[in-house]
């Protein structure tokens, strides 16, 4: 998907699309490696974008694992489906993942990989998605997300990555930066105790 398409999404709805361009394969590899997908039986992706993370998940997950990708932008849902035709891509918000897992016969997931633009979300939406994330994860499950290296400089980023995330998931670790992404990113790994 061209950069121009991402820029149009940011302009059209800058509260849900936070990137001016697609994430790099290097970032997708780092996030999916840290999520330890080979051990996960049920996997959820938040914000599939153009499908670069989706593709990495499909390549790493076990053959008997169940996987859904959540995306709120209709054009990005189509981009993901085009790139990854075997993926189950759902046009809905991340906070509703449990509903779709239950419809498929699952009460929880073992891993969540996220490309959501946390700094673009208001306080209430950050809380709603973070609580839904905690609820949908099985004990021992992993939630892996990333932020541009500059994100914690903004009040919403600082609030999320330095206060909310570690409070909800004590022991959250930060890895990076991942330099081969524009802009460079840090990856955050949280586990449900």
Coordinates of N, CA and C in Angstrom, one line a residue:
X1 N 0.8 -1.2 0.0 CA 0.0 0.0 0.0 C 0.9 1.2 0.0
X2 N 0.6 2.2 -0.9 CA 1.5 3.4 -1.0 C 1.3 4.3 0.3
X3 N 2.4 5.1 0.5 CA 2.4 6.0 1.6 C 1.2 7.0 1.5
X4 N 0.9 7.4 0.3 CA -0.2 8.3 0.0 C -1.5 7.8 0.6
X5 N -1.8 6.5 0.5 CA -3.0 6.0 1.1 C -3.0 6.2 2.6
X6 N -1.9 5.9 3.3 CA -1.8 6.1 4.7 C -2.1 7.6 5.1
X7 N -1.4 8.5 4.3 CA -1.6 9.9 4.6 C -3.1 10.3 4.4
X8 N -3.8 9.8 3.4 CA -5.2 10.1 3.3 C -6.0 9.6 4.5
X9 N -5.6 8.4 5.0 CA -6.3 7.9 6.2 C -6.1 8.8 7.4
X10 N -4.8 9.3 7.6 CA -4.5 10.1 8.7 C -5.3 11.4 8.6
X11 N -5.4 12.0 7.4 CA -6.2 13.2 7.2 C -7.7 13.0 7.4
X12 N -8.2 11.8 6.8 CA -9.6 11.5 6.9 C -10.0 11.3 8.3
X13 N -9.2 10.5 9.1 CA -9.6 10.2 10.5 C -8.4 10.1 11.3
X14 N -7.9 11.2 11.8 CA -6.6 11.3 12.5 C -6.7 10.8 13.9
X15 N -7.9 10.3 14.3 CA -8.0 9.8 15.7 C -7.8 8.2 15.7
X16 N -7.8 7.6 14.5 CA -7.7 6.2 14.5 C -6.5 5.7 13.7
X17 N -6.0 6.5 12.8 CA -4.9 6.1 12.0 C -3.7 7.0 12.3
X18 N -2.6 6.4 12.8 CA -1.6 7.2 13.4 C -0.3 7.2 12.6
X19 N -0.2 6.6 11.5 CA 1.0 6.5 10.7 C 0.9 7.2 9.4
X20 N 2.0 7.8 9.0 CA 2.0 8.4 7.6 C 2.4 7.4 6.6
X21 N 2.9 6.3 7.0 CA 3.3 5.2 6.1 C 3.2 3.9 6.8
X22 N 3.3 2.8 6.1 CA 3.2 1.5 6.7 C 4.4 1.2 7.5
X23 N 4.2 0.3 8.5 CA 5.3 -0.1 9.4 C 6.3 -1.0 8.5
X24 N 7.5 -1.0 9.0 CA 8.6 -1.7 8.2 C 8.5 -3.2 8.6
X25 N 9.0 -4.0 7.7 CA 9.1 -5.5 8.0 C 10.0 -5.7 9.2
X26 N 11.0 -4.9 9.4 CA 11.8 -5.1 10.6 C 11.1 -4.9 11.9
X27 N 10.2 -3.9 11.9 CA 9.4 -3.6 13.1 C 8.4 -4.8 13.3
X28 N 7.8 -5.2 12.2 CA 6.8 -6.3 12.2 C 7.5 -7.6 12.8
X29 N 8.7 -7.8 12.3 CA 9.5 -9.0 12.8 C 9.8 -8.9 14.3
X30 N 10.2 -7.7 14.7 CA 10.5 -7.5 16.1 C 9.3 -7.7 17.0
X31 N 8.2 -7.1 16.6 CA 7.0 -7.2 17.4 C 6.5 -8.7 17.5
X32 N 6.4 -9.3 16.3 CA 5.9 -10.7 16.3 C 6.9 -11.7 17.0
X33 N 8.2 -11.5 16.9 CA 9.1 -12.3 17.6 C 8.9 -12.2 19.2
X34 N 8.8 -10.9 19.6 CA 8.6 -10.7 21.1 C 7.3 -11.2 21.6
X35 N 6.3 -11.4 20.7 CA 5.0 -11.9 21.1 C 5.0 -13.4 21.3
X36 N 6.1 -14.1 20.9 CA 6.3 -15.5 21.1 C 5.1 -16.3 20.5
X37 N 4.8 -16.0 19.3 CA 3.6 -16.6 18.6 C 3.7 -18.1 18.4
X38 N 4.8 -18.6 18.4 CA 4.9 -20.1 18.2 C 4.3 -20.9 19.3
X39 N 4.1 -20.3 20.5 CA 3.5 -21.0 21.6 C 2.0 -20.6 21.8
X40 N 1.5 -19.7 21.0 CA 0.2 -19.2 21.1 C -0.8 -20.0 20.3
X41 N -1.9 -20.3 21.0 CA -3.0 -21.1 20.3 C -4.1 -20.1 19.7
X42 N -4.2 -18.9 20.4 CA -5.2 -17.9 19.9 C -4.5 -16.6 19.9
X43 N -4.5 -15.9 18.7 CA -3.8 -14.7 18.5 C -4.7 -13.6 18.0
X44 N -4.6 -12.4 18.5 CA -5.3 -11.2 18.0 C -4.3 -10.1 17.6
X45 N -4.7 -9.5 16.5 CA -3.9 -8.3 16.1 C -4.8 -7.1 16.1
X46 N -4.3 -6.0 16.7 CA -5.0 -4.7 16.8 C -4.5 -3.8 15.7
X47 N -5.3 -3.3 14.8 CA -4.9 -2.3 13.8 C -4.0 -3.0 12.7
X48 N -4.6 -3.7 11.9 CA -3.8 -4.4 10.9 C -3.2 -3.6 9.8
X49 N -3.7 -2.3 9.6 CA -3.1 -1.4 8.7 C -3.0 -2.1 7.3
X50 N -1.9 -2.1 6.7 CA -1.8 -2.7 5.3 C -1.4 -4.2 5.4
X51 N -1.3 -4.7 6.6 CA -1.1 -6.2 6.7 C 0.3 -6.6 6.9
X52 N 1.2 -5.7 7.1 CA 2.6 -6.2 7.3 C 2.8 -7.0 8.6
X53 N 2.1 -6.6 9.7 CA 2.1 -7.5 10.9 C 1.3 -8.7 10.7
X54 N 0.2 -8.6 10.0 CA -0.7 -9.8 9.7 C 0.1 -10.8 9.0
X55 N 0.9 -10.4 8.0 CA 1.7 -11.3 7.2 C 2.7 -12.0 8.1
X56 N 3.4 -11.3 9.0 CA 4.4 -11.8 9.9 C 3.7 -12.8 10.9
X57 N 2.5 -12.5 11.4 CA 1.8 -13.4 12.3 C 1.5 -14.7 11.5
X58 N 1.0 -14.6 10.3 CA 0.6 -15.8 9.6 C 1.9 -16.7 9.3
X59 N 3.0 -16.1 9.1 CA 4.2 -16.9 8.9 C 4.8 -17.5 10.1
X60 N 4.4 -17.0 11.3 CA 5.0 -17.5 12.6 C 4.1 -18.4 13.4
X61 N 2.8 -18.2 13.2 CA 1.9 -18.9 14.1 C 1.9 -20.4 13.8
X62 N 1.5 -21.2 14.8 CA 1.4 -22.7 14.6 C 0.2 -23.0 13.6
X63 N 0.3 -24.1 13.0 CA -0.7 -24.4 12.0 C -2.1 -24.6 12.6
X64 N -2.2 -24.9 13.9 CA -3.5 -25.1 14.5 C -3.9 -23.9 15.3
X65 N -3.2 -22.8 15.2 CA -3.6 -21.6 16.0 C -4.8 -20.9 15.3
X66 N -5.5 -20.2 16.1 CA -6.6 -19.3 15.6 C -6.2 -17.9 15.7
X67 N -6.4 -17.1 14.6 CA -6.0 -15.7 14.5 C -7.0 -14.8 13.9
X68 N -7.2 -13.7 14.5 CA -8.1 -12.6 13.9 C -7.3 -11.3 14.0
X69 N -7.5 -10.5 13.0 CA -7.0 -9.1 12.9 C -8.1 -8.2 13.0
X70 N -8.0 -7.1 13.8 CA -9.1 -6.1 14.0 C -8.6 -4.8 13.3
X71 N -9.5 -4.1 12.6 CA -9.1 -2.9 11.9 C -10.4 -2.0 11.8
X72 N -10.3 -0.7 12.1 CA -11.5 0.1 12.1 C -11.6 0.8 10.7
X73 N -10.6 0.9 9.9 CA -10.6 1.6 8.6 C -11.0 0.6 7.6
X74 N -12.1 0.9 6.9 CA -12.6 0.0 5.8 C -11.5 -0.2 4.7
X75 N -10.8 0.9 4.3 CA -9.9 0.8 3.2 C -8.6 0.0 3.7
X76 N -8.3 0.0 5.0 CA -7.2 -0.8 5.5 C -7.6 -2.2 5.7
X77 N -8.8 -2.5 6.0 CA -9.3 -3.9 6.0 C -9.1 -4.5 4.7
X78 N -9.5 -3.8 3.6 CA -9.3 -4.3 2.2 C -7.9 -4.5 1.9
X79 N -7.0 -3.5 2.3 CA -5.6 -3.6 2.0 C -5.0 -4.9 2.7
X80 N -5.4 -5.2 3.9 CA -4.9 -6.3 4.6 C -5.4 -7.6 4.0
X81 N -6.7 -7.6 3.6 CA -7.2 -8.8 2.9 C -6.6 -9.1 1.6
X82 N -6.2 -8.0 0.9 CA -5.5 -8.2 -0.4 C -4.1 -8.8 -0.2
X83 N -3.4 -8.3 0.8 CA -2.1 -8.8 1.1 C -2.1 -10.2 1.7
X84 N -3.1 -10.4 2.6 CA -3.2 -11.7 3.3 C -4.6 -12.3 3.1
X85 N -4.8 -12.9 2.0 CA -6.2 -13.4 1.7 C -6.7 -14.5 2.6
X86 N -5.8 -15.2 3.3 CA -6.2 -16.3 4.2 C -6.5 -15.8 5.6
X87 N -6.2 -14.5 5.9 CA -6.4 -14.0 7.2 C -7.9 -13.6 7.5
X88 N -8.3 -13.8 8.7 CA -9.6 -13.3 9.1 C -9.5 -11.9 9.6
X89 N -9.9 -10.9 8.9 CA -9.8 -9.5 9.2 C -11.2 -9.0 9.5
X90 N -11.3 -8.4 10.7 CA -12.6 -7.9 11.1 C -12.7 -6.4 11.2
X91 N -13.7 -5.8 10.6 CA -13.9 -4.4 10.5 C -14.6 -3.9 11.8
X92 N -13.8 -3.7 12.8 CA -14.3 -3.3 14.1 C -13.1 -2.9 15.0
X93 N -13.4 -2.3 16.1 CA -12.4 -1.8 17.1 C -11.8 -2.9 17.9
X94 N -10.6 -2.7 18.3 CA -9.9 -3.6 19.2 C -10.6 -4.0 20.4
X95 N -11.3 -3.0 21.0 CA -12.0 -3.3 22.3 C -13.1 -4.3 22.1
X96 N -13.5 -4.7 20.9 CA -14.5 -5.7 20.7 C -14.0 -7.1 20.3
X97 N -12.7 -7.3 20.5 CA -12.1 -8.6 20.1 C -12.7 -9.8 20.8
X98 N -13.0 -9.6 22.0 CA -13.5 -10.8 22.8 C -14.8 -11.3 22.2
X99 N -15.6 -10.4 21.7 CA -16.9 -10.7 21.1 C -16.7 -11.7 19.9
X100 N -15.7 -11.4 19.1 CA -15.4 -12.2 17.9 C -14.7 -13.5 18.3
X101 N -13.9 -13.5 19.3 CA -13.3 -14.7 19.8 C -14.3 -15.7 20.3
X102 N -15.3 -15.1 21.1 CA -16.4 -16.0 21.6 C -17.2 -16.6 20.5
X103 N -17.5 -15.8 19.5 CA -18.2 -16.3 18.4 C -17.5 -17.5 17.7
X104 N -16.2 -17.5 17.8 CA -15.4 -18.6 17.2 C -15.1 -19.7 18.2
X105 N -15.7 -19.6 19.4 CA -15.5 -20.6 20.4 C -14.3 -20.5 21.4
X106 N -13.8 -19.2 21.5 CA -12.6 -19.0 22.3 C -13.0 -18.0 23.4
X107 N -12.5 -18.2 24.6 CA -12.8 -17.3 25.7 C -11.7 -16.3 26.0
X108 N -10.6 -16.5 25.4 CA -9.4 -15.7 25.6 C -8.4 -15.8 24.5
X109 N -7.3 -15.1 24.5 CA -6.2 -15.2 23.6 C -4.9 -15.3 24.3
X110 N -3.9 -15.9 23.7 CA -2.6 -16.0 24.3 C -1.7 -14.9 23.9
X111 N -1.9 -14.2 22.8 CA -1.0 -13.2 22.4 C -1.8 -12.1 21.6
X112 N -1.4 -10.8 21.8 CA -2.0 -9.7 21.1 C -0.8 -8.9 20.6
X113 N -0.8 -8.7 19.3 CA 0.2 -7.7 18.7 C -0.6 -6.5 18.2
X114 N -0.1 -5.3 18.5 CA -0.8 -4.1 18.3 C -0.1 -3.1 17.5
X115 N -0.7 -2.5 16.5 CA -0.2 -1.4 15.8 C -1.0 -0.2 16.0
X116 N -1.7 -0.1 17.1 CA -2.6 1.0 17.4 C -1.9 2.3 17.7
X117 N -2.4 3.4 17.3 CA -1.8 4.8 17.6 C -2.2 5.3 18.9
X118 N -1.7 4.8 20.0 CA -2.1 5.1 21.3 C -2.1 6.6 21.6
X119 N -1.2 7.3 21.1 CA -1.1 8.8 21.4 C -2.2 9.6 20.7
X120 N -2.8 9.0 19.7 CA -4.0 9.7 19.1 C -5.3 9.5 19.8
X121 N -5.3 8.5 20.7 CA -6.6 8.2 21.4 C -6.8 9.1 22.6
X122 N -8.0 9.5 22.8 CA -8.3 10.2 24.0 C -8.2 9.3 25.3
X123 N -8.3 9.9 26.4 CA -8.1 9.2 27.7 C -9.1 8.0 27.8
X124 N -10.4 8.2 27.5 CA -11.4 7.2 27.6 C -11.2 6.0 26.7
X125 N -10.8 6.3 25.4 CA -10.5 5.2 24.5 C -9.3 4.4 24.9
X126 N -8.3 5.1 25.3 CA -7.1 4.4 25.9 C -7.5 3.4 27.0
X127 N -8.3 3.9 27.9 CA -8.8 3.1 29.0 C -9.6 1.9 28.5
X128 N -10.5 2.2 27.6 CA -11.4 1.1 27.1 C -10.7 0.0 26.5
X129 N -9.7 0.3 25.6 CA -9.0 -0.7 24.9 C -8.0 -1.4 25.8
X130 N -7.4 -0.7 26.7 CA -6.5 -1.3 27.7 C -7.2 -2.3 28.6
X131 N -8.4 -2.0 29.1 CA -9.1 -2.9 29.9 C -9.6 -4.1 29.1
X132 N -10.0 -3.9 27.9 CA -10.5 -5.0 27.0 C -9.3 -5.9 26.7
X133 N -8.1 -5.3 26.6 CA -6.9 -6.1 26.4 C -6.6 -7.0 27.5
X134 N -6.7 -6.5 28.7 CA -6.4 -7.3 29.9 C -7.5 -8.4 30.1
X135 N -8.7 -8.0 29.8 CA -9.8 -9.0 29.9 C -9.7 -10.2 28.9
X136 N -9.3 -9.9 27.7 CA -9.2 -10.9 26.6 C -8.0 -11.8 26.7
X137 N -6.9 -11.3 27.4 CA -5.7 -12.1 27.5 C -5.9 -13.2 28.6
X138 N -5.4 -14.4 28.2 CA -5.3 -15.5 29.2 C -4.2 -15.2 30.2
X139 N -4.2 -15.7 31.4 CA -3.1 -15.6 32.3 C -1.8 -16.1 31.7
X140 N -0.8 -15.3 31.7 CA 0.5 -15.6 31.0 C 0.5 -15.1 29.6
X141 N -0.6 -14.6 29.1 CA -0.7 -14.1 27.8 C 0.2 -12.8 27.6
X142 N 0.6 -12.6 26.4 CA 1.5 -11.4 26.0 C 0.8 -10.4 25.2
X143 N 1.0 -9.1 25.5 CA 0.5 -8.0 24.7 C 1.7 -7.2 24.3
X144 N 1.9 -7.1 23.0 CA 3.1 -6.4 22.5 C 2.6 -5.3 21.6
X145 N 3.1 -4.1 21.9 CA 2.7 -2.9 21.1 C 4.0 -2.1 20.9
X146 N 3.8 -1.1 20.1 CA 5.0 -0.2 19.8 C 4.6 1.3 19.8
X147 N 5.5 2.1 19.9 CA 5.3 3.5 19.9 C 6.5 4.2 19.2
X148 N 6.2 5.2 18.4 CA 7.3 6.0 17.8 C 8.2 6.5 19.0
X149 N 9.5 6.6 18.8 CA 10.4 7.0 19.8 C 10.0 8.4 20.4
X150 N 9.3 9.2 19.7 CA 8.9 10.5 20.2 C 7.6 10.5 20.9
X151 N 6.8 9.4 20.8 CA 5.5 9.3 21.4 C 5.4 9.7 22.9
X152 N 6.3 9.2 23.7 CA 6.2 9.6 25.1 C 6.5 11.0 25.4
X153 N 6.8 11.8 24.4 CA 7.0 13.2 24.6 C 5.7 14.0 24.6
X154 N 4.7 13.3 24.1 CA 3.3 13.9 24.1 C 2.6 13.5 25.3
X155 N 1.7 14.4 25.9 CA 1.0 14.0 27.1 C 0.2 12.7 27.0
X156 N -0.5 12.5 25.9 CA -1.2 11.2 25.7 C -0.3 10.0 25.7
X157 N 0.8 10.2 25.0 CA 1.8 9.1 25.0 C 2.5 8.8 26.3
X158 N 2.8 9.9 27.0 CA 3.5 9.7 28.3 C 2.5 9.1 29.3
X159 N 1.2 9.5 29.2 CA 0.2 9.0 30.1 C 0.0 7.5 29.8
X160 N 0.0 7.1 28.6 CA -0.3 5.7 28.3 C 0.9 4.8 28.6
X161 N 2.1 5.2 28.0 CA 3.3 4.3 28.1 C 4.0 4.3 29.5
X162 N 3.9 5.4 30.2 CA 4.6 5.5 31.5 C 3.7 5.4 32.7
X163 N 2.3 5.5 32.5 CA 1.4 5.4 33.6 C 0.5 4.2 33.4
X164 N -0.4 4.3 32.4 CA -1.5 3.3 32.3 C -1.0 1.9 32.0
X165 N -0.1 1.7 31.0 CA 0.3 0.4 30.6 C 1.0 -0.3 31.7
X166 N 2.0 0.3 32.4 CA 2.7 -0.4 33.5 C 1.8 -0.6 34.7
X167 N 0.8 0.3 34.9 CA -0.1 0.1 36.1 C -0.9 -1.1 35.8
X168 N -1.5 -1.3 34.6 CA -2.3 -2.4 34.3 C -1.5 -3.7 34.1
X169 N -0.3 -3.6 33.6 CA 0.5 -4.7 33.4 C 1.9 -4.5 34.1
X170 N 2.0 -4.7 35.4 CA 3.2 -4.5 36.1 C 4.3 -5.4 35.4
X171 N 5.5 -4.8 35.4 CA 6.6 -5.5 34.8 C 6.8 -5.3 33.3
X172 N 6.0 -4.4 32.7 CA 6.1 -4.1 31.3 C 7.5 -3.7 30.9
X173 N 8.0 -4.3 29.8 CA 9.4 -4.0 29.4 C 9.4 -3.2 28.1
X174 N 10.4 -2.4 27.9 CA 10.6 -1.7 26.7 C 11.8 -2.1 26.0
X175 N 11.7 -2.4 24.6 CA 12.9 -2.8 23.8 C 13.1 -1.8 22.7
X176 N 14.3 -1.6 22.3 CA 14.5 -0.8 21.2 C 15.5 0.3 21.5
X177 N 15.6 1.3 20.6 CA 14.7 1.5 19.4 C 14.9 0.5 18.3
X178 N 13.9 0.4 17.5 CA 14.0 -0.3 16.2 C 14.3 0.8 15.2
X179 N 15.5 0.8 14.7 CA 15.9 1.9 13.8 C 15.4 1.8 12.4
X180 N 15.2 0.6 12.0 CA 14.7 0.4 10.6 C 13.2 0.5 10.5
X181 N 12.7 1.6 10.9 CA 11.3 2.0 10.7 C 11.3 3.5 10.7
X182 N 10.4 4.1 10.0 CA 10.3 5.6 9.9 C 9.0 6.1 10.5
X183 N 9.1 6.7 11.6 CA 10.2 7.0 12.5 C 10.6 5.8 13.3
X184 N 11.8 5.8 13.9 CA 12.2 4.6 14.8 C 11.2 4.4 15.9
X185 N 11.1 3.2 16.4 CA 10.1 2.8 17.4 C 10.7 2.1 18.6
X186 N 10.0 2.2 19.7 CA 10.3 1.3 20.8 C 9.1 0.3 20.9
X187 N 9.4 -0.9 21.3 CA 8.5 -2.0 21.5 C 8.2 -2.2 23.0
X188 N 7.0 -2.4 23.4 CA 6.6 -2.6 24.7 C 6.0 -4.0 24.9
X189 N 6.5 -4.8 25.8 CA 6.0 -6.2 26.1 C 5.4 -6.2 27.4
X190 N 4.1 -6.6 27.5 CA 3.4 -6.7 28.7 C 2.8 -8.1 28.8
X191 N 2.8 -8.7 30.0 CA 2.3 -10.0 30.3 C 1.2 -9.9 31.4
X192 N 0.2 -10.7 31.2 CA -0.8 -10.8 32.2 C -0.4 -11.8 33.3
X193 N -0.4 -11.4 34.5 CA 0.0 -12.3 35.6 C -1.1 -13.1 36.0

